[in-house]
PDB file of C-alpha atoms and ligand atoms in Angstrom:
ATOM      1  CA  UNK A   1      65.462 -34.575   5.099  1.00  0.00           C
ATOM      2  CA  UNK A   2      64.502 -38.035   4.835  1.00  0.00           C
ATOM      3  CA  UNK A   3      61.586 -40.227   5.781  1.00  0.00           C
ATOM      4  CA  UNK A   4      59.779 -43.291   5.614  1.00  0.00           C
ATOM      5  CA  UNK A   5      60.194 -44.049   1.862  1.00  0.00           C
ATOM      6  CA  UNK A   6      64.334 -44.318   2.295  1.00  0.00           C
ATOM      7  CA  UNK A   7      63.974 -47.505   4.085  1.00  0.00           C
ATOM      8  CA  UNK A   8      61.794 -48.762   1.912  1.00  0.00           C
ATOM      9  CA  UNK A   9      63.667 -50.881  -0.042  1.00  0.00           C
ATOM     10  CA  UNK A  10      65.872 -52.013   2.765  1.00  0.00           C
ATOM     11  CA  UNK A  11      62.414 -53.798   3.408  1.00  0.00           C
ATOM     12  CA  UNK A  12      60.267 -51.495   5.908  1.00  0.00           C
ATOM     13  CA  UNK A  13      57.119 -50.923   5.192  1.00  0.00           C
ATOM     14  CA  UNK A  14      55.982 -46.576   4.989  1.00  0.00           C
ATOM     15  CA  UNK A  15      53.284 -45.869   6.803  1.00  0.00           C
ATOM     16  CA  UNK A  16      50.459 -43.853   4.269  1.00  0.00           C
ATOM     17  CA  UNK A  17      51.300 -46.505   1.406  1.00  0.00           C
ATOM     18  CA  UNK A  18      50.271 -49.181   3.553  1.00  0.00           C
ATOM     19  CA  UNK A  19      46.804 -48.570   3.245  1.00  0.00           C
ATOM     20  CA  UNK A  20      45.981 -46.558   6.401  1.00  0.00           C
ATOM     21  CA  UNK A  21      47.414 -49.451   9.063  1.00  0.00           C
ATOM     22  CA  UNK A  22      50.929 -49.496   9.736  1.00  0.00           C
ATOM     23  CA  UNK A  23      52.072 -53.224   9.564  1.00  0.00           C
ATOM     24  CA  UNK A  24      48.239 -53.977  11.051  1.00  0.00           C
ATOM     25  CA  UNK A  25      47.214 -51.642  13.439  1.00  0.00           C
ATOM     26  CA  UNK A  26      45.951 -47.870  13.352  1.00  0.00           C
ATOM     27  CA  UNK A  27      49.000 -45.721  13.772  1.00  0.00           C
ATOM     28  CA  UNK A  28      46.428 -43.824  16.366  1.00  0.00           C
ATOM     29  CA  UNK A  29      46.601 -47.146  17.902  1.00  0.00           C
ATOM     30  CA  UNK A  30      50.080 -47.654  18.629  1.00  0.00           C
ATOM     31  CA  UNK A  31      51.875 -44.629  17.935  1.00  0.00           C
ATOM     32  CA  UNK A  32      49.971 -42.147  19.689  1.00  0.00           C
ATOM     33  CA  UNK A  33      49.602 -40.616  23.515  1.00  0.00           C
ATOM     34  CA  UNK A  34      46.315 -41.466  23.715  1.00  0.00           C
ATOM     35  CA  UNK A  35      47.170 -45.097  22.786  1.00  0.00           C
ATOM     36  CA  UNK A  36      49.936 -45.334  24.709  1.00  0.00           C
ATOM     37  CA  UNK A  37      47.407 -44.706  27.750  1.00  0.00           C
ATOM     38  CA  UNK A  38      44.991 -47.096  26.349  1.00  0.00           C
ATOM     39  CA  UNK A  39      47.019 -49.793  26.307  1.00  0.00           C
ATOM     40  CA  UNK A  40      50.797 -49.734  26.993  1.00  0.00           C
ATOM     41  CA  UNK A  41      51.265 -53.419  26.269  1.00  0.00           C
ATOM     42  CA  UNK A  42      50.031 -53.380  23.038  1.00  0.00           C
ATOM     43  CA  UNK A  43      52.173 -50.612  22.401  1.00  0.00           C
ATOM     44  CA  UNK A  44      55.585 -51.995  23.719  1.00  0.00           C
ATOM     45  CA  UNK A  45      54.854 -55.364  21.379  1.00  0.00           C
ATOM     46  CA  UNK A  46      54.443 -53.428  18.851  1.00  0.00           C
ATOM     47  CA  UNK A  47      57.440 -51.368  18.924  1.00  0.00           C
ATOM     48  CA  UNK A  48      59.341 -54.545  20.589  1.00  0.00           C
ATOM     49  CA  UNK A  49      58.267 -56.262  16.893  1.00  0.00           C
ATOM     50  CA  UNK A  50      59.326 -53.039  15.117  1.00  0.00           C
ATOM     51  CA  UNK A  51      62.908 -52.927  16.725  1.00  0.00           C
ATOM     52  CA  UNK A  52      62.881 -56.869  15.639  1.00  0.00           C
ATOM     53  CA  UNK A  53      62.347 -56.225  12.130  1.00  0.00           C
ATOM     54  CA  UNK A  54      64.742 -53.041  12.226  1.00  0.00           C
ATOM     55  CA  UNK A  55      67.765 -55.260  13.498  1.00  0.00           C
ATOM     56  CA  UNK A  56      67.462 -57.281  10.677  1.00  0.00           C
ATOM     57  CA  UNK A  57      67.358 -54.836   7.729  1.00  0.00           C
ATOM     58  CA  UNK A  58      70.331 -53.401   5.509  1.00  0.00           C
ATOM     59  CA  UNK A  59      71.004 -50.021   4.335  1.00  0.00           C
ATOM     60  CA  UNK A  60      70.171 -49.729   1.009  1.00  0.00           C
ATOM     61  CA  UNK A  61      72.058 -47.254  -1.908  1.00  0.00           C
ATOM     62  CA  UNK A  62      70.289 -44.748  -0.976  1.00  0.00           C
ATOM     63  CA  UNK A  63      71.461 -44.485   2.820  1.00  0.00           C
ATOM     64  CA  UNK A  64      74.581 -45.276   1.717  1.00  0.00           C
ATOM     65  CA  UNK A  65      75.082 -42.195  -1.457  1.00  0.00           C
ATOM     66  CA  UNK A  66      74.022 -39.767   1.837  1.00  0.00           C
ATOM     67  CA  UNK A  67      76.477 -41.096   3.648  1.00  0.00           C
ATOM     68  CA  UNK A  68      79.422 -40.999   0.756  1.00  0.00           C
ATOM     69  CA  UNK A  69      78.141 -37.473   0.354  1.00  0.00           C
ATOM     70  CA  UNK A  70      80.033 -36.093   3.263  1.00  0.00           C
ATOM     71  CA  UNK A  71      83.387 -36.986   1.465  1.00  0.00           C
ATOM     72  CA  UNK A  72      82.283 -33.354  -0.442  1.00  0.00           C
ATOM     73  CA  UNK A  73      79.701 -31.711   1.443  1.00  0.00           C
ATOM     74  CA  UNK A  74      79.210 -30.888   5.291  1.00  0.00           C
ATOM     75  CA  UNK A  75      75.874 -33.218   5.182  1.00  0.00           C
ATOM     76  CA  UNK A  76      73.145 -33.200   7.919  1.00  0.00           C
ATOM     77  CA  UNK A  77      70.551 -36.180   8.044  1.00  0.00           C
ATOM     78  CA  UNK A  78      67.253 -35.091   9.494  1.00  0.00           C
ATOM     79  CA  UNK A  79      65.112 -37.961   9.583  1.00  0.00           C
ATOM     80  CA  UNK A  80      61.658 -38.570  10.664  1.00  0.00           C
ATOM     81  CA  UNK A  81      62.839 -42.512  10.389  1.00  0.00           C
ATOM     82  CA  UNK A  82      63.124 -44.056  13.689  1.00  0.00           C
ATOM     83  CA  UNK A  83      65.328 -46.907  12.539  1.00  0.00           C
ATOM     84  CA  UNK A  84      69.147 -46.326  12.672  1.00  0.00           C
ATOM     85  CA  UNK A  85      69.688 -47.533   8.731  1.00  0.00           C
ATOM     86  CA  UNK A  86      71.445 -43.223   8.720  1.00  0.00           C
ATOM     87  CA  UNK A  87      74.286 -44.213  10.813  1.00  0.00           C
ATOM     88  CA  UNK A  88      74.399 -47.810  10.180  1.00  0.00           C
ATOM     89  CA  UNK A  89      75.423 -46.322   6.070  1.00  0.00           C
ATOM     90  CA  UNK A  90      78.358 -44.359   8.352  1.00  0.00           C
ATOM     91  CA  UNK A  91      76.084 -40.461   8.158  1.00  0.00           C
ATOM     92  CA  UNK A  92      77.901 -38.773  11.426  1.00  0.00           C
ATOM     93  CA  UNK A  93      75.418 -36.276  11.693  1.00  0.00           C
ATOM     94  CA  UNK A  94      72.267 -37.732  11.945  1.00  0.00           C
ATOM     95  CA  UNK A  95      68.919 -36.241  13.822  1.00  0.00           C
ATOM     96  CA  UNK A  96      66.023 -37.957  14.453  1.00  0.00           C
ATOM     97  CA  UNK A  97      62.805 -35.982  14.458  1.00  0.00           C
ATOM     98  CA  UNK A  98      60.613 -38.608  15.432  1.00  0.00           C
ATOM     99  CA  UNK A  99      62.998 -40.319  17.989  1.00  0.00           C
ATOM    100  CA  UNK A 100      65.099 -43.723  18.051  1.00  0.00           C
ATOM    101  CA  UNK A 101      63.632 -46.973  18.162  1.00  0.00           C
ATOM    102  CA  UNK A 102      66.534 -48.610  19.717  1.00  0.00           C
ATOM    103  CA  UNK A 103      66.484 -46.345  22.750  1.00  0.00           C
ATOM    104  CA  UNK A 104      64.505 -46.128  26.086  1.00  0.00           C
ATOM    105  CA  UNK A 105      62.981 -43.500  27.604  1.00  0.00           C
ATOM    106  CA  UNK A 106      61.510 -42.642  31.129  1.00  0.00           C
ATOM    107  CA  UNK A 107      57.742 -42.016  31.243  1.00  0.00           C
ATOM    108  CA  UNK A 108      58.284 -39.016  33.615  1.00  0.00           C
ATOM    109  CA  UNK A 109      61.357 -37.884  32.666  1.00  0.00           C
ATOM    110  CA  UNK A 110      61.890 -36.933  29.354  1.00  0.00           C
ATOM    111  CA  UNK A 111      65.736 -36.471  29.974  1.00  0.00           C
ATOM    112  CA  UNK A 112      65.941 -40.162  31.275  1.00  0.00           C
ATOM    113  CA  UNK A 113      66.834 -41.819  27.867  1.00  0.00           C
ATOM    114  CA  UNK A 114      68.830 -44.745  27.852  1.00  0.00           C
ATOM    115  CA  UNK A 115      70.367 -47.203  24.889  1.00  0.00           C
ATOM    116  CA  UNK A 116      68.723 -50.472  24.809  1.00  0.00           C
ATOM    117  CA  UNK A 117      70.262 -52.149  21.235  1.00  0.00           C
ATOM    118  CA  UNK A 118      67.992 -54.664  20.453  1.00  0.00           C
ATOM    119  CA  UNK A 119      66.435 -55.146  23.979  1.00  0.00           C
ATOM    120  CA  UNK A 120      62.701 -55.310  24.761  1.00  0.00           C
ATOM    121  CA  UNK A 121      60.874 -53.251  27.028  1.00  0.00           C
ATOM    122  CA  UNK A 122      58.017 -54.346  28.992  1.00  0.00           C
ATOM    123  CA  UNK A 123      55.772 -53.773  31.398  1.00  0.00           C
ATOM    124  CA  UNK A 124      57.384 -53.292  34.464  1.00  0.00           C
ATOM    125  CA  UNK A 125      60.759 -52.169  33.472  1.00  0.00           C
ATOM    126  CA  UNK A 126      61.115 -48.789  35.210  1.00  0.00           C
ATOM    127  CA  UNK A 127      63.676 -45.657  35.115  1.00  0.00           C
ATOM    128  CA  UNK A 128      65.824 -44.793  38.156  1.00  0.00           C
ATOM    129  CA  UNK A 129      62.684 -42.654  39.136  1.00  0.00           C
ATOM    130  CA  UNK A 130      60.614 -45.963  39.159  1.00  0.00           C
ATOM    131  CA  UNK A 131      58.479 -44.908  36.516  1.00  0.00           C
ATOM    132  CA  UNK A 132      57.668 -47.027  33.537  1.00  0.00           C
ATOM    133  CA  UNK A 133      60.166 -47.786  30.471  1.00  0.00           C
ATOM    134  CA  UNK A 134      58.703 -46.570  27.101  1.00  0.00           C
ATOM    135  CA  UNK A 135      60.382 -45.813  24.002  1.00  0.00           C
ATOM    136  CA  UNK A 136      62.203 -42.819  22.877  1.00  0.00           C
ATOM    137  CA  UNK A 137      59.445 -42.238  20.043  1.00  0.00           C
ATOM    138  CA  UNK A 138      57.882 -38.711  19.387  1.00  0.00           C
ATOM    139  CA  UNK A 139      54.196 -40.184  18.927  1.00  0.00           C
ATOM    140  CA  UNK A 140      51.225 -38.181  17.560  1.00  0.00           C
ATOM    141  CA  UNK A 141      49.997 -35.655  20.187  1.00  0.00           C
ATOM    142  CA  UNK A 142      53.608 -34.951  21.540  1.00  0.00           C
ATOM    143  CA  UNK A 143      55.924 -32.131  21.112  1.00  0.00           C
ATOM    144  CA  UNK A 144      58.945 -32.688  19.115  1.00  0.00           C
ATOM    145  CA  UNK A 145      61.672 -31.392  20.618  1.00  0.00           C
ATOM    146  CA  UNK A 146      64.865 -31.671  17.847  1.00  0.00           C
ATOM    147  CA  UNK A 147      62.093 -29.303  15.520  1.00  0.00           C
ATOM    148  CA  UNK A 148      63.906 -26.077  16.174  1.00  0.00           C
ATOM    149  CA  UNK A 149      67.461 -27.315  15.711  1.00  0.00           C
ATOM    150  CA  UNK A 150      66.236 -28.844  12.426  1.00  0.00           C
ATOM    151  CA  UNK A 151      64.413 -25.788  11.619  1.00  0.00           C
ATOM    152  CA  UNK A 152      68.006 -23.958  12.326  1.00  0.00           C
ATOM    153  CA  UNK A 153      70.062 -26.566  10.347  1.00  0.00           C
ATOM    154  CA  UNK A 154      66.971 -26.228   7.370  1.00  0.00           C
ATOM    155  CA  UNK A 155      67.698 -22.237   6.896  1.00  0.00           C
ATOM    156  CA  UNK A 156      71.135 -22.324   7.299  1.00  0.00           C
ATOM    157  CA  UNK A 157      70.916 -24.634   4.058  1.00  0.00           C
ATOM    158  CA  UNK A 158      73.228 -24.429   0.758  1.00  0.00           C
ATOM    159  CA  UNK A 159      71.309 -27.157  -0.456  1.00  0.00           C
ATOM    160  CA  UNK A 160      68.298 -29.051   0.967  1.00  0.00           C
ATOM    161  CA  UNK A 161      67.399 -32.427  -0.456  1.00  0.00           C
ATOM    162  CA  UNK A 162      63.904 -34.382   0.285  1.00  0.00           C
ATOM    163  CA  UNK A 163      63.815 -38.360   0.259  1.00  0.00           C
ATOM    164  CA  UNK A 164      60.812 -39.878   0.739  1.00  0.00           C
ATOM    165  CA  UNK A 165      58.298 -38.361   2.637  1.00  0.00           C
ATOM    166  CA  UNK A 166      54.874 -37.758   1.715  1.00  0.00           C
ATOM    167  CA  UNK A 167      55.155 -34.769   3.542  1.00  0.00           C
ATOM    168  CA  UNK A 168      51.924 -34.872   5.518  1.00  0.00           C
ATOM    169  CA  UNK A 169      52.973 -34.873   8.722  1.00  0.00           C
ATOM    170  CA  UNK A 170      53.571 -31.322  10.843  1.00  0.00           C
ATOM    171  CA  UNK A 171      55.393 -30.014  12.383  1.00  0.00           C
ATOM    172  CA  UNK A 172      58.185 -32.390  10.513  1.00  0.00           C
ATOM    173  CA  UNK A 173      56.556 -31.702   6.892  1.00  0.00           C
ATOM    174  CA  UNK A 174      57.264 -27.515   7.588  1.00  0.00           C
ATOM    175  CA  UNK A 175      61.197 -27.696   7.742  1.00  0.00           C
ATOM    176  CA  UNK A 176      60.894 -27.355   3.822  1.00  0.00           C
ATOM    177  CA  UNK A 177      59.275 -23.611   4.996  1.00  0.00           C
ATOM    178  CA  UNK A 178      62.436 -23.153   6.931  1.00  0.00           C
ATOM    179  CA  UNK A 179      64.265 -23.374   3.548  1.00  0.00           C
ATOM    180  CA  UNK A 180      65.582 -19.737   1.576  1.00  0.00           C
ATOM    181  CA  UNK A 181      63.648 -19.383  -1.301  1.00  0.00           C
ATOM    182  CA  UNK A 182      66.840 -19.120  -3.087  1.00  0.00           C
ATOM    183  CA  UNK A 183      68.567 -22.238  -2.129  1.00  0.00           C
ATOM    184  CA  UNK A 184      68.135 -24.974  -4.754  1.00  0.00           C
ATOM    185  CA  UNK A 185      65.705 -28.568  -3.597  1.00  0.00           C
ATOM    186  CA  UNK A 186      66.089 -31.586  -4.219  1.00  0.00           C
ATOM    187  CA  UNK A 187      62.876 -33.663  -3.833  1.00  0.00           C
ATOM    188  CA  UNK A 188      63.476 -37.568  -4.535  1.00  0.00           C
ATOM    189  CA  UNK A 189      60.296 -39.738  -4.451  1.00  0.00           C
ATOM    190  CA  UNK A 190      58.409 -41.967  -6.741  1.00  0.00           C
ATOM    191  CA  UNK A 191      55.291 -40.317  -5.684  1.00  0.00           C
ATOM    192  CA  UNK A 192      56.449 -36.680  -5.251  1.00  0.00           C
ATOM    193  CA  UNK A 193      54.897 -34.645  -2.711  1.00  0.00           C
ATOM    194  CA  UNK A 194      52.626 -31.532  -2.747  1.00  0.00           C
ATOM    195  CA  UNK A 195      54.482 -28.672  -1.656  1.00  0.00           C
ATOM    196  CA  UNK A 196      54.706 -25.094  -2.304  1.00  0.00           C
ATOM    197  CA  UNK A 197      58.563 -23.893  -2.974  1.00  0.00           C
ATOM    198  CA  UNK A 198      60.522 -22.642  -5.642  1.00  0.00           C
ATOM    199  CA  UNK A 199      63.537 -23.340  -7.294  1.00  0.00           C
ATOM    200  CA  UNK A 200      63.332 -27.606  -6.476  1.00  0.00           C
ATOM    201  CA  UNK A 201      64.572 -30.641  -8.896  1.00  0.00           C
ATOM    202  CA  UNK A 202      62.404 -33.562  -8.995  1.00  0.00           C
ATOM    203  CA  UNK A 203      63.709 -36.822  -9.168  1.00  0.00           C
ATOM    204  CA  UNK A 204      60.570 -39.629  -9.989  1.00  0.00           C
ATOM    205  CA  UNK A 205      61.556 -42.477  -8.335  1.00  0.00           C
ATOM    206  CA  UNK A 206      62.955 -44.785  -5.933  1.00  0.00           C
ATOM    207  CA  UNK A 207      65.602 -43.619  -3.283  1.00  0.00           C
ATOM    208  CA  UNK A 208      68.379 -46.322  -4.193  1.00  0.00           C
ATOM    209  CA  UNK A 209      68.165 -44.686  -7.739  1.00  0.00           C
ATOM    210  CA  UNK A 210      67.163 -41.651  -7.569  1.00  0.00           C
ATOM    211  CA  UNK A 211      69.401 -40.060  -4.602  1.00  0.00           C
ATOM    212  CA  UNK A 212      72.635 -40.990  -6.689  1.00  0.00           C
ATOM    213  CA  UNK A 213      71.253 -39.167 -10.111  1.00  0.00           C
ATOM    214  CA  UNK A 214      70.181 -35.852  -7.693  1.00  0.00           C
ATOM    215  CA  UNK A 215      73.725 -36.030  -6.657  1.00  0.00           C
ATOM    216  CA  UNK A 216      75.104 -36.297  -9.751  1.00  0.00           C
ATOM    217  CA  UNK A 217      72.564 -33.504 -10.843  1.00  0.00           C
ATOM    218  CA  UNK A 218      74.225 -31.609  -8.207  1.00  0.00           C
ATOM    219  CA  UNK A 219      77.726 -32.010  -9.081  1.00  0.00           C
ATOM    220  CA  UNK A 220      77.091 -30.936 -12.988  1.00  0.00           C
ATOM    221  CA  UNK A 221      75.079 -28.003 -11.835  1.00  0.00           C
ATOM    222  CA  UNK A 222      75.655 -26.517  -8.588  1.00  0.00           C
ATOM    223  CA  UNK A 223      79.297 -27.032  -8.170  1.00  0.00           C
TER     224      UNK A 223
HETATM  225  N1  APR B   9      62.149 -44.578  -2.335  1.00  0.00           N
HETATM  226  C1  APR B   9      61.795 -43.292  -2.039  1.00  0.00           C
HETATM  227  N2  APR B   9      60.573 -42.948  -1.620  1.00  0.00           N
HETATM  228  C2  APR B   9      59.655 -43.927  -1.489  1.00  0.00           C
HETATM  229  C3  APR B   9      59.934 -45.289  -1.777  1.00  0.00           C
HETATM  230  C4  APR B   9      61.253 -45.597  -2.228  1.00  0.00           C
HETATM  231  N3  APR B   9      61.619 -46.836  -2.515  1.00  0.00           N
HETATM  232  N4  APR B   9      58.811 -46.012  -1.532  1.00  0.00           N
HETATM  233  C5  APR B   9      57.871 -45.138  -1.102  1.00  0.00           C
HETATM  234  N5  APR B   9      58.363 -43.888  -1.088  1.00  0.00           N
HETATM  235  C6  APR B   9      57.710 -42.639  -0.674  1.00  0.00           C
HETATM  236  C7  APR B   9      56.202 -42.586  -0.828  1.00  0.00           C
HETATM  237  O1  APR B   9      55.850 -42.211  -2.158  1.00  0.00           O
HETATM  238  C8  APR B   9      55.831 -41.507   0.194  1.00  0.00           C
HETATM  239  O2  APR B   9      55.889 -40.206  -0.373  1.00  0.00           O
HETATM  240  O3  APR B   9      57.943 -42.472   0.706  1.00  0.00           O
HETATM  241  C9  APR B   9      56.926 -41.643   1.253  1.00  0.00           C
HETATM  242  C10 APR B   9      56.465 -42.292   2.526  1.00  0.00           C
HETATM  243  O4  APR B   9      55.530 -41.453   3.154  1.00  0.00           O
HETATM  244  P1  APR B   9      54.955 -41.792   4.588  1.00  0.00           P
HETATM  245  O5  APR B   9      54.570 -43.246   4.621  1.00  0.00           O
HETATM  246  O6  APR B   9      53.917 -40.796   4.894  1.00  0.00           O
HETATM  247  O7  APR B   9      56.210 -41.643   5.559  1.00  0.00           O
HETATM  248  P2  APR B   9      56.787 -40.323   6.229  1.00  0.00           P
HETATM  249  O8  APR B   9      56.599 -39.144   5.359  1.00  0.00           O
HETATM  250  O9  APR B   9      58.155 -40.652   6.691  1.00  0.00           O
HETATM  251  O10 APR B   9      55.842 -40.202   7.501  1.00  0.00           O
HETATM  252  C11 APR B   9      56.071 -39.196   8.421  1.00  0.00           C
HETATM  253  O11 APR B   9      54.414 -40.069   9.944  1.00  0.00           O
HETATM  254  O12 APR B   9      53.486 -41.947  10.940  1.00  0.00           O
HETATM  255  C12 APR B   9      54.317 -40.843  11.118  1.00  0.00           C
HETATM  256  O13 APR B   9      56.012 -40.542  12.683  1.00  0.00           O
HETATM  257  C13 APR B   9      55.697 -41.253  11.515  1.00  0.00           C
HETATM  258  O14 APR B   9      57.834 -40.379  10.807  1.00  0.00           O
HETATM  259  C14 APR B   9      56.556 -40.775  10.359  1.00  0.00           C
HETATM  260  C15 APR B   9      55.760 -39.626   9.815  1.00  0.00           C
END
């Protein structure tokens, strides 16, 4: 399970260590329903400037050891991230809680999702149905519908590793509930979350770092 604090150092900014606004604005403002209503253009530069910025950045070592990973493990990536930096490292199995920032979706259709690469949306592109163009982004106030699958993938777990996320955000932050007791955790994070759970490894620092050394943790220990 990864989340904002991955991409960090392949130069995008997490949301709660940026001091409450999320490169400027209240996340309320742009990354919720109730903003979205309030003002869609606001919204669409925003995520326009977002999917910019995301076209532009690198995975770093610590997208890439996940991705190396499935040369000895059957590896799934569930990611609140909304940047493709997962697949760009070569993970095949990635999902994204949170939703994909280079994808389109219909405003009355939640099936109606289309790939946009590095395209902008504005106002007045429409779906088939005529309907307005947002993106595919699970924003604050919305269901999030790949939870069960990753709540399925989460207790089927041998192994379930953590990469930064301050876990604070639900439903996302309860797939760790999801996990047997029994079944060893990996938590990587130079902050590391609160979180009740037994039987977890904590690695103090930095993804690029500390998602090899949980590996190799894994390979003296658990193998
Ligand atoms: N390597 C690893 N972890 C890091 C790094 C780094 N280089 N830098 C920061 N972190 C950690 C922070 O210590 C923090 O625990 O990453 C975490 C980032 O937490 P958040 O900013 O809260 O991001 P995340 O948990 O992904 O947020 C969840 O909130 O705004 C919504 O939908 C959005 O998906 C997002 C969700």
């Amino acid at each position: 399970m990864t989340g904002a604090g991955i991409s960090a150092e392949s130069g995008l900014k997490t949301f709660r260590d940026a001091g409450g606004l999320w490169e400027g604005h209240d996340v309320m403002e742009v990354a919720s329903v109730e903003g979205w209503r309030r003002n869609p253009a606001l919204v669409l530069d925003f995520y326009n400037q977002r999917r910019k910025q995301a076209m532009s950045a690198q995975p770093n070592a610590g997208h890439l050891a996940l991705a190396q990973l499935e040369k000895e493990f059957d590896v799934t990536v569930v990611t609140q991230n909304i940047d493709t930096l997962h697949e760009q490292a070569g993970s095949t199995r990635v999902i994204h809680l949170h939703g994909n920032l280079f994808q389109s979706k219909s405003s009355v259709d939640d099936n109606l999702i289309y790939d946009i690469g590095e395209k902008e949306i504005n106002v007045g592109d429409k779906c088939e149905k005529g309907s307005q163009l947002r993106p595919n982004i699970v924003w604050f106030g919305e269901m999030v519908p790949m939870m069960e699958v990753a709540a399925g993938i989460a207790a089927e777990s041998d192994i379930f590793m953590v990469v930064g996320t301050s876990l604070a955000v639900y439903p996302a932050a309860s797939l760790i509930d999801f996990v047997n007791p029994e079944t060893p955790k990996y938590i990587i994070d130079p902050k590391i979350p609160e979180f009740y759970g037994t039987n977890f490894y904590s690695f103090e620092e930095v993804a690029s770092t500390g998602v090899k050394k949980a590996i190799q943790h894994l390979r003296d220990n658990l193998i």
